[in-house]
PDB file of C-alpha atoms in Angstrom:
ATOM      1  CA  UNK A  65       9.751  -2.016 -18.083  1.00 53.00           C
ATOM      2  CA  UNK A  66       6.023  -1.590 -17.601  1.00 54.00           C
ATOM      3  CA  UNK A  67       3.725  -4.580 -17.617  1.00 53.00           C
ATOM      4  CA  UNK A  68       0.911  -4.423 -20.136  1.00 47.00           C
ATOM      5  CA  UNK A  69      -2.505  -4.736 -18.520  1.00 48.00           C
ATOM      6  CA  UNK A  70      -4.763  -7.057 -20.492  1.00 44.00           C
ATOM      7  CA  UNK A  71      -8.036  -5.811 -18.997  1.00 53.00           C
ATOM      8  CA  UNK A  72     -10.249  -3.253 -20.660  1.00 73.00           C
ATOM      9  CA  UNK A  73     -10.636  -1.249 -17.459  1.00 87.00           C
ATOM     10  CA  UNK A  74      -9.014   2.169 -17.699  1.00 96.00           C
ATOM     11  CA  UNK A  75      -6.642   2.191 -14.706  1.00 98.00           C
ATOM     12  CA  UNK A  76      -4.126   4.943 -13.989  1.00 98.00           C
ATOM     13  CA  UNK A  77      -1.406   5.536 -11.448  1.00 98.00           C
ATOM     14  CA  UNK A  78      -0.626   9.075 -10.312  1.00 98.00           C
ATOM     15  CA  UNK A  79       2.754   9.513  -8.640  1.00 98.00           C
ATOM     16  CA  UNK A  80       2.466  12.708  -6.642  1.00 98.00           C
ATOM     17  CA  UNK A  81       5.523  14.940  -6.094  1.00 98.00           C
ATOM     18  CA  UNK A  82       8.113  12.234  -5.400  1.00 98.00           C
ATOM     19  CA  UNK A  83      10.860  14.812  -5.756  1.00 98.00           C
ATOM     20  CA  UNK A  84      14.257  15.297  -4.146  1.00 98.00           C
ATOM     21  CA  UNK A  85      13.147  18.263  -2.030  1.00 98.00           C
ATOM     22  CA  UNK A  86      10.361  16.204  -0.426  1.00 98.00           C
ATOM     23  CA  UNK A  87      12.498  13.109   0.132  1.00 98.00           C
ATOM     24  CA  UNK A  88      15.883  14.345   1.330  1.00 98.00           C
ATOM     25  CA  UNK A  89      15.978  18.029   0.412  1.00 98.00           C
ATOM     26  CA  UNK A  90      14.532  21.259   1.762  1.00 98.00           C
ATOM     27  CA  UNK A  91      11.271  19.646   2.972  1.00 98.00           C
ATOM     28  CA  UNK A  92      12.515  16.062   3.213  1.00 98.00           C
ATOM     29  CA  UNK A  93      11.793  13.901   6.231  1.00 98.00           C
ATOM     30  CA  UNK A  94      12.982  10.560   7.632  1.00 97.00           C
ATOM     31  CA  UNK A  95      11.260   7.615   5.994  1.00 97.00           C
ATOM     32  CA  UNK A  96      10.338   9.327   2.717  1.00 98.00           C
ATOM     33  CA  UNK A  97      13.256   7.597   0.966  1.00 98.00           C
ATOM     34  CA  UNK A  98      11.893   4.196   2.038  1.00 98.00           C
ATOM     35  CA  UNK A  99       8.952   4.614  -0.348  1.00 98.00           C
ATOM     36  CA  UNK A 100      11.222   4.694  -3.417  1.00 98.00           C
ATOM     37  CA  UNK A 101      11.492   0.982  -4.220  1.00 98.00           C
ATOM     38  CA  UNK A 102       7.789   0.338  -3.651  1.00 98.00           C
ATOM     39  CA  UNK A 103       6.712   3.271  -5.814  1.00 98.00           C
ATOM     40  CA  UNK A 104       9.079   2.177  -8.594  1.00 98.00           C
ATOM     41  CA  UNK A 105       7.671  -1.348  -8.411  1.00 98.00           C
ATOM     42  CA  UNK A 106       4.099  -0.023  -8.510  1.00 98.00           C
ATOM     43  CA  UNK A 107       4.945   2.062 -11.613  1.00 98.00           C
ATOM     44  CA  UNK A 108       6.247  -1.044 -13.380  1.00 97.00           C
ATOM     45  CA  UNK A 109       2.969  -2.867 -12.636  1.00 97.00           C
ATOM     46  CA  UNK A 110       0.908  -0.425 -14.711  1.00 97.00           C
ATOM     47  CA  UNK A 111       0.362  -0.528 -18.466  1.00 93.00           C
ATOM     48  CA  UNK A 112       2.435   1.816 -20.634  1.00 92.00           C
ATOM     49  CA  UNK A 113       0.689   5.164 -20.988  1.00 94.00           C
ATOM     50  CA  UNK A 114      -1.176   4.689 -17.712  1.00 97.00           C
ATOM     51  CA  UNK A 115       1.254   6.381 -15.352  1.00 98.00           C
ATOM     52  CA  UNK A 116       1.188  10.122 -14.714  1.00 98.00           C
ATOM     53  CA  UNK A 117       3.415  12.020 -12.317  1.00 98.00           C
ATOM     54  CA  UNK A 118       3.187  15.478 -10.822  1.00 98.00           C
ATOM     55  CA  UNK A 119       5.993  17.816  -9.878  1.00 98.00           C
ATOM     56  CA  UNK A 120       5.592  20.626  -7.404  1.00 98.00           C
ATOM     57  CA  UNK A 121       6.992  23.480  -9.480  1.00 98.00           C
ATOM     58  CA  UNK A 122       7.981  26.895  -8.189  1.00 98.00           C
ATOM     59  CA  UNK A 123      10.020  29.809  -9.484  1.00 98.00           C
ATOM     60  CA  UNK A 124      12.808  31.844  -7.878  1.00 97.00           C
ATOM     61  CA  UNK A 125      10.203  34.248  -6.443  1.00 97.00           C
ATOM     62  CA  UNK A 126       8.572  31.455  -4.406  1.00 97.00           C
ATOM     63  CA  UNK A 127       8.982  33.254  -1.076  1.00 97.00           C
ATOM     64  CA  UNK A 128       6.950  36.187  -2.475  1.00 97.00           C
ATOM     65  CA  UNK A 129       3.967  33.975  -3.370  1.00 96.00           C
ATOM     66  CA  UNK A 130       0.988  33.264  -1.122  1.00 96.00           C
ATOM     67  CA  UNK A 131       2.242  29.723  -0.470  1.00 96.00           C
ATOM     68  CA  UNK A 132       5.784  30.982   0.135  1.00 96.00           C
ATOM     69  CA  UNK A 133       4.563  33.413   2.767  1.00 97.00           C
ATOM     70  CA  UNK A 134       2.703  30.609   4.561  1.00 97.00           C
ATOM     71  CA  UNK A 135       5.422  27.974   4.050  1.00 96.00           C
ATOM     72  CA  UNK A 136       8.642  30.018   3.928  1.00 97.00           C
ATOM     73  CA  UNK A 137      10.943  27.207   2.774  1.00 97.00           C
ATOM     74  CA  UNK A 138      12.196  27.621  -0.782  1.00 97.00           C
ATOM     75  CA  UNK A 139      11.741  24.283  -2.536  1.00 98.00           C
ATOM     76  CA  UNK A 140      11.113  22.604  -5.898  1.00 98.00           C
ATOM     77  CA  UNK A 141      12.400  25.551  -7.922  1.00 98.00           C
ATOM     78  CA  UNK A 142      12.013  24.550 -11.569  1.00 98.00           C
ATOM     79  CA  UNK A 143      15.235  23.150 -12.991  1.00 98.00           C
ATOM     80  CA  UNK A 144      16.933  22.703  -9.594  1.00 98.00           C
ATOM     81  CA  UNK A 145      18.143  19.414  -8.102  1.00 98.00           C
ATOM     82  CA  UNK A 146      15.337  19.614  -5.516  1.00 98.00           C
ATOM     83  CA  UNK A 147      12.725  19.856  -8.280  1.00 98.00           C
ATOM     84  CA  UNK A 148      13.909  16.641  -9.960  1.00 98.00           C
ATOM     85  CA  UNK A 149      12.194  13.326  -9.393  1.00 98.00           C
ATOM     86  CA  UNK A 150      13.843  11.017  -6.851  1.00 98.00           C
ATOM     87  CA  UNK A 151      15.826   7.800  -7.206  1.00 98.00           C
ATOM     88  CA  UNK A 152      14.469   4.548  -8.630  1.00 98.00           C
ATOM     89  CA  UNK A 153      11.075   6.179  -9.009  1.00 98.00           C
ATOM     90  CA  UNK A 154      12.556   8.684 -11.486  1.00 98.00           C
ATOM     91  CA  UNK A 155      14.071   5.853 -13.521  1.00 98.00           C
ATOM     92  CA  UNK A 156      10.866   3.785 -13.505  1.00 98.00           C
ATOM     93  CA  UNK A 157       8.870   6.817 -14.670  1.00 98.00           C
ATOM     94  CA  UNK A 158      11.345   7.387 -17.506  1.00 97.00           C
ATOM     95  CA  UNK A 159      11.339   3.703 -18.480  1.00 96.00           C
ATOM     96  CA  UNK A 160       7.533   3.683 -18.724  1.00 95.00           C
ATOM     97  CA  UNK A 161       7.321   6.914 -20.670  1.00 94.00           C
ATOM     98  CA  UNK A 162       5.151   8.420 -17.968  1.00 97.00           C
ATOM     99  CA  UNK A 163       3.585  11.796 -18.656  1.00 97.00           C
ATOM    100  CA  UNK A 164       4.196  14.651 -16.245  1.00 98.00           C
ATOM    101  CA  UNK A 165       2.254  17.597 -14.915  1.00 98.00           C
ATOM    102  CA  UNK A 166       4.121  20.529 -13.403  1.00 98.00           C
ATOM    103  CA  UNK A 167       1.895  22.230 -10.873  1.00 97.00           C
ATOM    104  CA  UNK A 168       2.417  25.517  -9.001  1.00 96.00           C
ATOM    105  CA  UNK A 169      -0.113  24.620  -6.295  1.00 95.00           C
ATOM    106  CA  UNK A 170      -1.035  21.595  -4.198  1.00 97.00           C
ATOM    107  CA  UNK A 171      -3.551  20.172  -6.669  1.00 97.00           C
ATOM    108  CA  UNK A 172      -3.486  19.966 -10.438  1.00 98.00           C
ATOM    109  CA  UNK A 173      -5.506  22.568 -12.341  1.00 97.00           C
ATOM    110  CA  UNK A 174      -8.029  20.722 -14.516  1.00 95.00           C
ATOM    111  CA  UNK A 175      -8.857  24.004 -16.267  1.00 94.00           C
ATOM    112  CA  UNK A 176      -5.304  24.328 -17.619  1.00 96.00           C
ATOM    113  CA  UNK A 177      -5.110  23.144 -21.264  1.00 97.00           C
ATOM    114  CA  UNK A 178      -1.606  21.730 -20.629  1.00 96.00           C
ATOM    115  CA  UNK A 179      -2.976  19.592 -17.772  1.00 97.00           C
ATOM    116  CA  UNK A 180      -5.992  18.500 -19.812  1.00 96.00           C
ATOM    117  CA  UNK A 181      -3.642  17.361 -22.580  1.00 96.00           C
ATOM    118  CA  UNK A 182      -2.056  14.880 -20.133  1.00 97.00           C
ATOM    119  CA  UNK A 183      -5.159  13.645 -18.305  1.00 97.00           C
ATOM    120  CA  UNK A 184      -6.980  10.628 -19.710  1.00 96.00           C
ATOM    121  CA  UNK A 185     -10.368  11.196 -21.263  1.00 95.00           C
ATOM    122  CA  UNK A 186     -11.893   8.620 -18.945  1.00 96.00           C
ATOM    123  CA  UNK A 187     -10.768   6.552 -15.994  1.00 97.00           C
ATOM    124  CA  UNK A 188     -12.363   3.665 -14.134  1.00 98.00           C
ATOM    125  CA  UNK A 189      -9.745   3.471 -11.388  1.00 98.00           C
ATOM    126  CA  UNK A 190      -7.091   5.957 -10.257  1.00 98.00           C
ATOM    127  CA  UNK A 191      -4.453   5.070  -7.700  1.00 98.00           C
ATOM    128  CA  UNK A 192      -2.307   7.687  -5.982  1.00 98.00           C
ATOM    129  CA  UNK A 193       1.089   7.301  -4.301  1.00 98.00           C
ATOM    130  CA  UNK A 194       3.764   9.831  -3.366  1.00 98.00           C
ATOM    131  CA  UNK A 195       4.263  12.845  -1.136  1.00 98.00           C
ATOM    132  CA  UNK A 196       3.081  14.497   1.039  1.00 98.00           C
ATOM    133  CA  UNK A 197      -0.035  12.604   2.157  1.00 98.00           C
ATOM    134  CA  UNK A 198      -1.688  15.425   4.087  1.00 97.00           C
ATOM    135  CA  UNK A 199      -0.990  18.122   1.494  1.00 97.00           C
ATOM    136  CA  UNK A 200      -0.561  17.236  -2.181  1.00 98.00           C
ATOM    137  CA  UNK A 201      -1.792  13.633  -2.131  1.00 98.00           C
ATOM    138  CA  UNK A 202      -5.113  14.523  -0.513  1.00 98.00           C
ATOM    139  CA  UNK A 203      -5.474  17.628  -2.714  1.00 98.00           C
ATOM    140  CA  UNK A 204      -5.000  15.612  -5.885  1.00 98.00           C
ATOM    141  CA  UNK A 205      -7.269  12.791  -4.707  1.00 98.00           C
ATOM    142  CA  UNK A 206     -10.053  15.357  -4.304  1.00 98.00           C
ATOM    143  CA  UNK A 207      -9.334  17.030  -7.657  1.00 98.00           C
ATOM    144  CA  UNK A 208      -9.271  13.687  -9.470  1.00 98.00           C
ATOM    145  CA  UNK A 209     -12.443  12.550  -7.726  1.00 97.00           C
ATOM    146  CA  UNK A 210     -14.142  15.713  -9.014  1.00 97.00           C
ATOM    147  CA  UNK A 211     -12.748  15.249 -12.523  1.00 97.00           C
ATOM    148  CA  UNK A 212     -13.733  11.553 -12.676  1.00 97.00           C
ATOM    149  CA  UNK A 213     -16.821  11.234 -10.423  1.00 97.00           C
ATOM    150  CA  UNK A 214     -17.501   7.609 -11.393  1.00 97.00           C
ATOM    151  CA  UNK A 215     -13.895   6.425 -11.037  1.00 98.00           C
ATOM    152  CA  UNK A 216     -12.729   4.388  -8.083  1.00 98.00           C
ATOM    153  CA  UNK A 217     -10.116   6.570  -6.351  1.00 98.00           C
ATOM    154  CA  UNK A 218      -7.492   4.662  -4.356  1.00 98.00           C
ATOM    155  CA  UNK A 219      -4.573   5.769  -2.167  1.00 98.00           C
ATOM    156  CA  UNK A 220      -1.907   3.226  -1.222  1.00 98.00           C
ATOM    157  CA  UNK A 221      -1.115   4.141   2.399  1.00 98.00           C
ATOM    158  CA  UNK A 222       2.102   2.109   2.269  1.00 98.00           C
ATOM    159  CA  UNK A 223       3.405   4.302  -0.572  1.00 98.00           C
ATOM    160  CA  UNK A 224       2.622   7.728   0.825  1.00 98.00           C
ATOM    161  CA  UNK A 225       3.815   9.478   3.968  1.00 98.00           C
ATOM    162  CA  UNK A 226       4.006  12.750   5.841  1.00 98.00           C
ATOM    163  CA  UNK A 227       6.534  14.614   7.931  1.00 97.00           C
ATOM    164  CA  UNK A 228       3.906  14.300  10.691  1.00 97.00           C
ATOM    165  CA  UNK A 229       2.746  10.702  11.382  1.00 96.00           C
ATOM    166  CA  UNK A 230      -0.339  11.952  13.282  1.00 97.00           C
ATOM    167  CA  UNK A 231      -1.470  14.075  10.320  1.00 97.00           C
ATOM    168  CA  UNK A 232      -0.765  11.129   8.014  1.00 97.00           C
ATOM    169  CA  UNK A 233      -3.174   8.920   9.976  1.00 97.00           C
ATOM    170  CA  UNK A 234      -5.768  11.662  10.154  1.00 98.00           C
ATOM    171  CA  UNK A 235      -5.654  12.347   6.421  1.00 98.00           C
ATOM    172  CA  UNK A 236      -6.189   8.653   5.704  1.00 98.00           C
ATOM    173  CA  UNK A 237      -9.356   8.922   7.824  1.00 98.00           C
ATOM    174  CA  UNK A 238     -10.420  12.012   5.861  1.00 98.00           C
ATOM    175  CA  UNK A 239      -9.783  10.245   2.553  1.00 98.00           C
ATOM    176  CA  UNK A 240     -11.929   7.303   3.617  1.00 98.00           C
ATOM    177  CA  UNK A 241     -14.628   9.793   4.641  1.00 97.00           C
ATOM    178  CA  UNK A 242     -14.469  11.192   1.107  1.00 97.00           C
ATOM    179  CA  UNK A 243     -15.091   7.682  -0.278  1.00 97.00           C
ATOM    180  CA  UNK A 244     -11.472   7.182  -1.317  1.00 98.00           C
ATOM    181  CA  UNK A 245     -10.328   3.612  -0.859  1.00 98.00           C
ATOM    182  CA  UNK A 246      -7.222   3.406   1.321  1.00 98.00           C
ATOM    183  CA  UNK A 247      -5.084   0.308   0.716  1.00 98.00           C
ATOM    184  CA  UNK A 248      -2.377  -1.167   2.932  1.00 97.00           C
ATOM    185  CA  UNK A 249      -3.235   0.863   5.973  1.00 93.00           C
ATOM    186  CA  UNK A 250      -1.117  -0.224   8.930  1.00 82.00           C
TER     187      UNK A 250
END
């Protein structure tokens, strides 16, 4: 159950691509599963209607796409087990009635009417968690910062990770350089 926020500040949580294929599937990596409980708890701390999730979404022809040629690992094919949201996070998102955005690229497309229908009209604070920090999390932080230039953009470093710990640390530096607040940095 989500907790109702009594403040008037428009705060949103974006759960980025916490899907089976990124946790323990085709592009999974050790430690990704350890984020599950914390992400689920974070979801429950947000007001109903203030949680949005993204799903990396590809089709059977993925390997023929530009991304597929550069990252030749078939993953997150729409409707497959790998495409589904992972574990307790999936249940928490369902319990809160979170809205989802299926995206064929790293970042959401704010020009897509289907995406615009999900995004809030305004936001004062946006927090991001999920996978993978140095690819889709950073991409969406930048997109959301452009969409909401006055919003405080936050990434919880304890609830995001990468297959490459060095890149993870470096992307947190880049995010801070882009004026994104990084919480819980070890």
